[in-house]
XYZ file of C-alpha atoms in Angstrom:
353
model
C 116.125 -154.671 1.408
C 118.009 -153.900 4.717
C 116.741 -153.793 8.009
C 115.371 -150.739 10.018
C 117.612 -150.141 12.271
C 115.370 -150.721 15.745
C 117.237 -147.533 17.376
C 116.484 -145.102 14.949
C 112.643 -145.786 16.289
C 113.478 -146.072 20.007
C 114.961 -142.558 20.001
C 112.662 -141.148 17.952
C 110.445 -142.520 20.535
C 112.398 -141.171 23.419
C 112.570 -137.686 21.676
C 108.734 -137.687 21.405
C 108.234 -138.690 25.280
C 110.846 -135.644 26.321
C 109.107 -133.839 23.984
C 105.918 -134.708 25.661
C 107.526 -134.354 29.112
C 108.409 -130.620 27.544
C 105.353 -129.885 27.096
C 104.134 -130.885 30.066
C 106.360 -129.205 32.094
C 106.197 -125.775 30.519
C 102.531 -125.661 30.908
C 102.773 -126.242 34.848
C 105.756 -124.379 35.130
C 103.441 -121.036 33.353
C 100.783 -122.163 35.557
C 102.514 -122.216 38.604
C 104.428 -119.041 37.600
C 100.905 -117.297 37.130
C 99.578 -118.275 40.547
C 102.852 -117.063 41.966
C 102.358 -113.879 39.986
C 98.865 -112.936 41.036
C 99.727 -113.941 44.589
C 102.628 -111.702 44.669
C 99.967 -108.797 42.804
C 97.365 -109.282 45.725
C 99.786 -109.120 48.435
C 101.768 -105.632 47.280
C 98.256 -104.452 46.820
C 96.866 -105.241 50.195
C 99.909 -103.696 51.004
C 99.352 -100.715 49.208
C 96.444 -100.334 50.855
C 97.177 -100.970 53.834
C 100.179 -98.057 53.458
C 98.323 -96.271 51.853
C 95.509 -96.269 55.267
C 98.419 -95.267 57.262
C 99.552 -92.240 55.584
C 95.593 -90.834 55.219
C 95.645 -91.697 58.717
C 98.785 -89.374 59.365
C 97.433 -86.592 57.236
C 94.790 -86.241 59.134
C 96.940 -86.578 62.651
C 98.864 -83.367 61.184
C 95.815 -81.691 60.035
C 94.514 -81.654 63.868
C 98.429 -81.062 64.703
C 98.459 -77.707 62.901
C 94.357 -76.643 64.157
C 96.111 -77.370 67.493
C 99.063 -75.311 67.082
C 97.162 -72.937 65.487
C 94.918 -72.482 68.813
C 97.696 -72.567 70.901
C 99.585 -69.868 68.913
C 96.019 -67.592 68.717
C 95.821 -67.847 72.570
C 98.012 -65.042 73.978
C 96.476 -61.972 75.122
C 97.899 -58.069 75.873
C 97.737 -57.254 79.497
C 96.447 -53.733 80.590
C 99.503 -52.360 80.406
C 99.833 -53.092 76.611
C 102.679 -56.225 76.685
C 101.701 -59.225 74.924
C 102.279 -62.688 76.378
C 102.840 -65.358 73.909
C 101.798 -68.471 74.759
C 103.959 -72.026 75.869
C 102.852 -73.777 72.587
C 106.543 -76.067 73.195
C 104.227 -79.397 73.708
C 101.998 -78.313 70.599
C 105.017 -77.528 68.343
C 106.927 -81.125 68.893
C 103.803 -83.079 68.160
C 103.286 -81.337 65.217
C 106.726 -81.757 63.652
C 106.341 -85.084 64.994
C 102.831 -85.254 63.115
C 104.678 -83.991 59.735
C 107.714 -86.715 60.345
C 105.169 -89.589 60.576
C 103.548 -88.279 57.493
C 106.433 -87.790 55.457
C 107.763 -91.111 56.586
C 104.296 -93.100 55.921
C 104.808 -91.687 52.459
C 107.518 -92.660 51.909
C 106.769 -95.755 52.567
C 103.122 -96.063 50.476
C 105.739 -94.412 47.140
C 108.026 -97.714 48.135
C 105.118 -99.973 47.600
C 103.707 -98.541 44.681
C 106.866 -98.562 42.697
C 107.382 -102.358 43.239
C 103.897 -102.687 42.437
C 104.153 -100.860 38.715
C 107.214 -102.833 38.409
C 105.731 -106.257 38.847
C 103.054 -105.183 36.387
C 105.263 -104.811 33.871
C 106.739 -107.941 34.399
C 103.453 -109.284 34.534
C 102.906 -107.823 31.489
C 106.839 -109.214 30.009
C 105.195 -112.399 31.483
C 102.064 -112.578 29.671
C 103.522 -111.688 26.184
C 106.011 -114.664 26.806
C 103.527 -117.065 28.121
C 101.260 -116.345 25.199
C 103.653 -116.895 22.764
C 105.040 -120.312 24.527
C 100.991 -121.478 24.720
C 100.844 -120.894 20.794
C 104.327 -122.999 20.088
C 103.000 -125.504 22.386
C 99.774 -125.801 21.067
C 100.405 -125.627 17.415
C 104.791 -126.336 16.894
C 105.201 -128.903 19.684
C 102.109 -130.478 18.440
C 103.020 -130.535 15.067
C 106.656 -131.646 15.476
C 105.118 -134.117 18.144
C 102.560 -135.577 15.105
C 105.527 -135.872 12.499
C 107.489 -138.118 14.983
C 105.189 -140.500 15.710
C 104.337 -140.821 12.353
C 107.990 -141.094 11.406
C 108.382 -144.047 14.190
C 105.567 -145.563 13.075
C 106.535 -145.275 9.335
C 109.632 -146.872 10.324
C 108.045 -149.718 12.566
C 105.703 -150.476 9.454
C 109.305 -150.831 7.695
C 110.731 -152.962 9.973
C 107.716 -155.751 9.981
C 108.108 -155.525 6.415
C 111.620 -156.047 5.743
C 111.635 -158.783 8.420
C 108.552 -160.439 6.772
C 110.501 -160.660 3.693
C 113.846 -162.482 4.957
C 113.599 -165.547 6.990
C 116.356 -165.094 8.983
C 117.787 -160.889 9.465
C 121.507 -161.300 8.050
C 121.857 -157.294 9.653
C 121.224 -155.036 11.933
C 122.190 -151.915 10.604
C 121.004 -149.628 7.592
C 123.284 -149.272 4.139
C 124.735 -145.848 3.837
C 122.138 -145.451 1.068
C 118.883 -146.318 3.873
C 121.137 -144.267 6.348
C 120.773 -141.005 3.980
C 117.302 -141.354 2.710
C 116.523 -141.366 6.636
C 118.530 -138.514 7.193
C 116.642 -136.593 4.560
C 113.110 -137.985 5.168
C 113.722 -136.235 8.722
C 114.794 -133.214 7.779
C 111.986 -132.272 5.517
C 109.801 -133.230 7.867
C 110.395 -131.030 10.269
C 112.709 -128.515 8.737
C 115.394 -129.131 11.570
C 118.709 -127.309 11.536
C 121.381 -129.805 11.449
C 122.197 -131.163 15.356
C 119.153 -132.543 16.610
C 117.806 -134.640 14.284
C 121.323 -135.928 12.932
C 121.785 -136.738 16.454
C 118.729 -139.186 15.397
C 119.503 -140.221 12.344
C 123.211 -139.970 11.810
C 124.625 -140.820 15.320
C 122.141 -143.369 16.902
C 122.253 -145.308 13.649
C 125.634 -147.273 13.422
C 127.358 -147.200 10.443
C 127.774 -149.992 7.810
C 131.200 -150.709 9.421
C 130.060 -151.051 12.973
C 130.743 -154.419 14.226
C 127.273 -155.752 15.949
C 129.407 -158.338 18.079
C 131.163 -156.235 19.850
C 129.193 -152.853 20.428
C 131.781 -151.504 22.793
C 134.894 -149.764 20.597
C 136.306 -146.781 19.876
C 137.877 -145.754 16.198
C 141.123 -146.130 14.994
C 142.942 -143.095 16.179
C 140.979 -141.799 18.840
C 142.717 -139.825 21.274
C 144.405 -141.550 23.799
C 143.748 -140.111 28.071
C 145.921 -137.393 28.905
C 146.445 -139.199 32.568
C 148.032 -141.817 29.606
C 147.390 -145.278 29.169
C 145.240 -146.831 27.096
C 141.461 -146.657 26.595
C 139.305 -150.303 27.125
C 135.777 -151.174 28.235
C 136.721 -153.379 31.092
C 134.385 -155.547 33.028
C 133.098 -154.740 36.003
C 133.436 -157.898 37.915
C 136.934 -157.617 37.179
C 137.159 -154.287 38.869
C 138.450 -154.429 42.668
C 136.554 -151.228 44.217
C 136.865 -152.765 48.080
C 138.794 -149.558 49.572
C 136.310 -146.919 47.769
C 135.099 -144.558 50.177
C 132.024 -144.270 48.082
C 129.320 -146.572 49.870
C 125.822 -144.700 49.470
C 124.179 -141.760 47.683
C 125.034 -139.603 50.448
C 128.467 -139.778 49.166
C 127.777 -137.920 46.115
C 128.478 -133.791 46.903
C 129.227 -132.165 43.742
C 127.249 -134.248 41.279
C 124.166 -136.083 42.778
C 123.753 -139.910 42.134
C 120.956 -139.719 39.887
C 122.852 -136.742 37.684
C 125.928 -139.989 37.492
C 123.387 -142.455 36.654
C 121.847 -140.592 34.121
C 125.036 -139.492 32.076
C 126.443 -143.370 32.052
C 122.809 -143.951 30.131
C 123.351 -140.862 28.020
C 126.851 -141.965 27.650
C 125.846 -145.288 26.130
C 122.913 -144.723 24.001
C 124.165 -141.430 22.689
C 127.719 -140.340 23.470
C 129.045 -143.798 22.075
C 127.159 -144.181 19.308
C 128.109 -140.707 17.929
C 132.232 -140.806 18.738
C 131.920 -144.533 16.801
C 130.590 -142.484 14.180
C 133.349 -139.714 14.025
C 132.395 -137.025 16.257
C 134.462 -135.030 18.816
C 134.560 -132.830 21.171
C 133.174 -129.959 19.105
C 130.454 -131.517 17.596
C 129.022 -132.269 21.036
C 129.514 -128.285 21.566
C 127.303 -127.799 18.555
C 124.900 -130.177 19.455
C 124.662 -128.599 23.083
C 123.931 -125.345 20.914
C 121.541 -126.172 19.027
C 119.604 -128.152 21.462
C 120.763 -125.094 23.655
C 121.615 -126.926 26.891
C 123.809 -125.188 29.891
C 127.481 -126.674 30.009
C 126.519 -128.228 33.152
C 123.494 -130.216 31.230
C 125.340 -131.461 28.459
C 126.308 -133.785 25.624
C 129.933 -132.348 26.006
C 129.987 -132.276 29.632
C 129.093 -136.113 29.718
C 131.917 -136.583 26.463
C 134.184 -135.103 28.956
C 133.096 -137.037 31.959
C 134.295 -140.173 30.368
C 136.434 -139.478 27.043
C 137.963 -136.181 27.687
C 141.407 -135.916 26.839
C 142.030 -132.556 27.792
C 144.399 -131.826 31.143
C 141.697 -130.852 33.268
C 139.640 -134.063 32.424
C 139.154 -137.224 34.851
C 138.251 -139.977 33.360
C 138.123 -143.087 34.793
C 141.298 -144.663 35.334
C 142.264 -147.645 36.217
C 145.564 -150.342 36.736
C 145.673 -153.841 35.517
C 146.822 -156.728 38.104
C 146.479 -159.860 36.490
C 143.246 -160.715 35.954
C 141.630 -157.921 38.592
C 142.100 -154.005 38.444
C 142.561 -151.044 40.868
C 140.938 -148.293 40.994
C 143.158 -145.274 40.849
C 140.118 -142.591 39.930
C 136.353 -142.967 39.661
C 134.932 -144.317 42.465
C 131.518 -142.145 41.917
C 131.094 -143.180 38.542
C 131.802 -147.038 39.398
C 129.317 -147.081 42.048
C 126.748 -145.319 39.481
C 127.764 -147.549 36.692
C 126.879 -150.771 39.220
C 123.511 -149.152 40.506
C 122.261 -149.072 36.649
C 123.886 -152.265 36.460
C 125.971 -151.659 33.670
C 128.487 -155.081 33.000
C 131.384 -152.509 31.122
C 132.803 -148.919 31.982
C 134.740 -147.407 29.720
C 137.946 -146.183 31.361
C 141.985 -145.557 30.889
C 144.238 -148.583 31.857
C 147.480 -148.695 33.104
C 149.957 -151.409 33.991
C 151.415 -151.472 37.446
């Protein structure tokens, strides 16, 4: 009996805590989205009302407007010799039309407020048909998917102990193709999962029967060499001479933050790597991105590009042997993440001088 392989447990383990972390998230962002919601409700209601005070409030201004008029216009009289003298109702007149701009204008305004507010309550309405069907994936899907893999991991931990228990001394550290299928399968019927996410579990974080353990850092025959040209090697850091990089703190870091660099040399490692030593390209991170449906910018294939790209408008690291040492011709942001997670290799393309 081969060994589990320990990785195929650690990512399902990390899939479970993102899932978790999913879950988590989603439920404060609805909540927080709610409160905004209802805040935004009350205040274009208030406001309503408040607009709504002001053109009652005019109304009545033009109601007295035209009694006033009215009076003004009622008050001339026919002398004794029969000629009738109209009144001066000039002042009258302007502060009625003045009365009736108001009005119109406060109107206006109160039809403003109400449209914004029927249109926010169907949104809110959008809102709470979405949210109610996110609450009843998260409470019954999420849950379910999150019960099936922790009882995978913890089928495969009970594996583990007992294929250890029954060799003194573990002659591997990877599954046969055979153990490398079954797990394949056992995943997908238990949760049903399209091919792409959980093949990035079982078929990609689980080396192959050919992988050699001693040296975990190689890429397969054939792979495409960097279109700056050179070759591809996973070259020591200490080795690396970085002393002219203009790259000294975090602050340094404009179009992709630190942390974003840091994070894609882990996702680079523990996924990326695995899967191109199993095959994969360039499109299957595409799919994977897909399925998984992540933004370009959030990416497996962004983070494939970021370090094995071959295309023309790729950068990966790149780098020119001097003896023993090496010069960095481009990378400085992803050297100075790769020594803050204190990574001992980068992957990058080497020239001689």
């Amino acid at each position: 009996m081969t060994t589990a392989n320990l990785r195929d447990i650690a990512a399902l383990q990390r899939l479970a805590m993102s899932l978790k972390r999913f879950e988590t998230d989603i439920s404060e962002n609805l909540q927080g989205f709610g409160l905004q919601i209802q805040r935004h409700l009350r205040e274009l209601e208030g406001l309503r009302v408040e607009r709504q005070g002001v053109w009652r409030r005019c109304v009545v201004v033009v109601e007295k407007a035209v009694t006033v008029l009215s009076a003004c216009e009622a008050s001339g009289h026919t002398d004794k010799d029969g000629h009738y003298h109209a009144p001066d109702c000039s002042m009258q007149r302007n502060f009625w039309r003045k009365a009736v701009q108001a009005e119109l204008e406060a109107k206006a305004a109160l039809v403003r407020v109400e449209k914004k507010l029927r249109k926010l309550e169907e949104q809110v309405l959008i809102f709470q048909k979405q949210s109610q069907h996110m609450n009843v994936f998260l409470e019954s899907d999420l849950v379910k998917s999150l019960n099936h893999l922790n009882f995978l991991s913890g089928t495969l931990q009970d594996y583990t102990q007992i294929s250890l228990s029954g060799s003194a001394v573990p002659t591997s550290n990877v599954t046969s193709s055979a153990d490398a299928g079954d797990f394949t399968k056992l995943v997908d019927a238990a949760f049903g999962a399209p091919l792409g996410v959980f093949e990035a579990l079982a078929g990609i974080l689980s080396p192959s029967i050919n992988q050699k353990p001693a040296n975990p850092f190689w890429l397969p025959e054939g792979f495409a060499k960097p279109f700056a040209g050179g070759d591809w090697a996973f070259v020591p850091l200490e080795q690396i001479d970085d002393s002219d990089s203009h790259v000294k703190s975090a602050q340094d870091f404009k179009k992709v933050s630190l942390e974003e660099m840091q994070r894609g040399w882990q996702v680079f490692y523990n996924d990326i790597l695995p899967a191109v030593q199993q095959g994969k390209t360039a499109d299957y991170f595409d799919a994977l991105d897909a399925s998984l449906g992540l933004s370009p910018a959030k990416g497996f294939r962004q983070v494939f590009d970021a370090f094995l790209g071959v295309q023309q408008w790729n950068e990966p690291i790149r780098l020119e042997r001097r003896g023993e040492q090496y010069v960095v011709t481009n990378g400085f942001h992803r050297i100075f993440a790769a020594k803050q997670n204190c990574l001992s290799s980068i992957i990058a393309s080497v020239g001689e001088k």
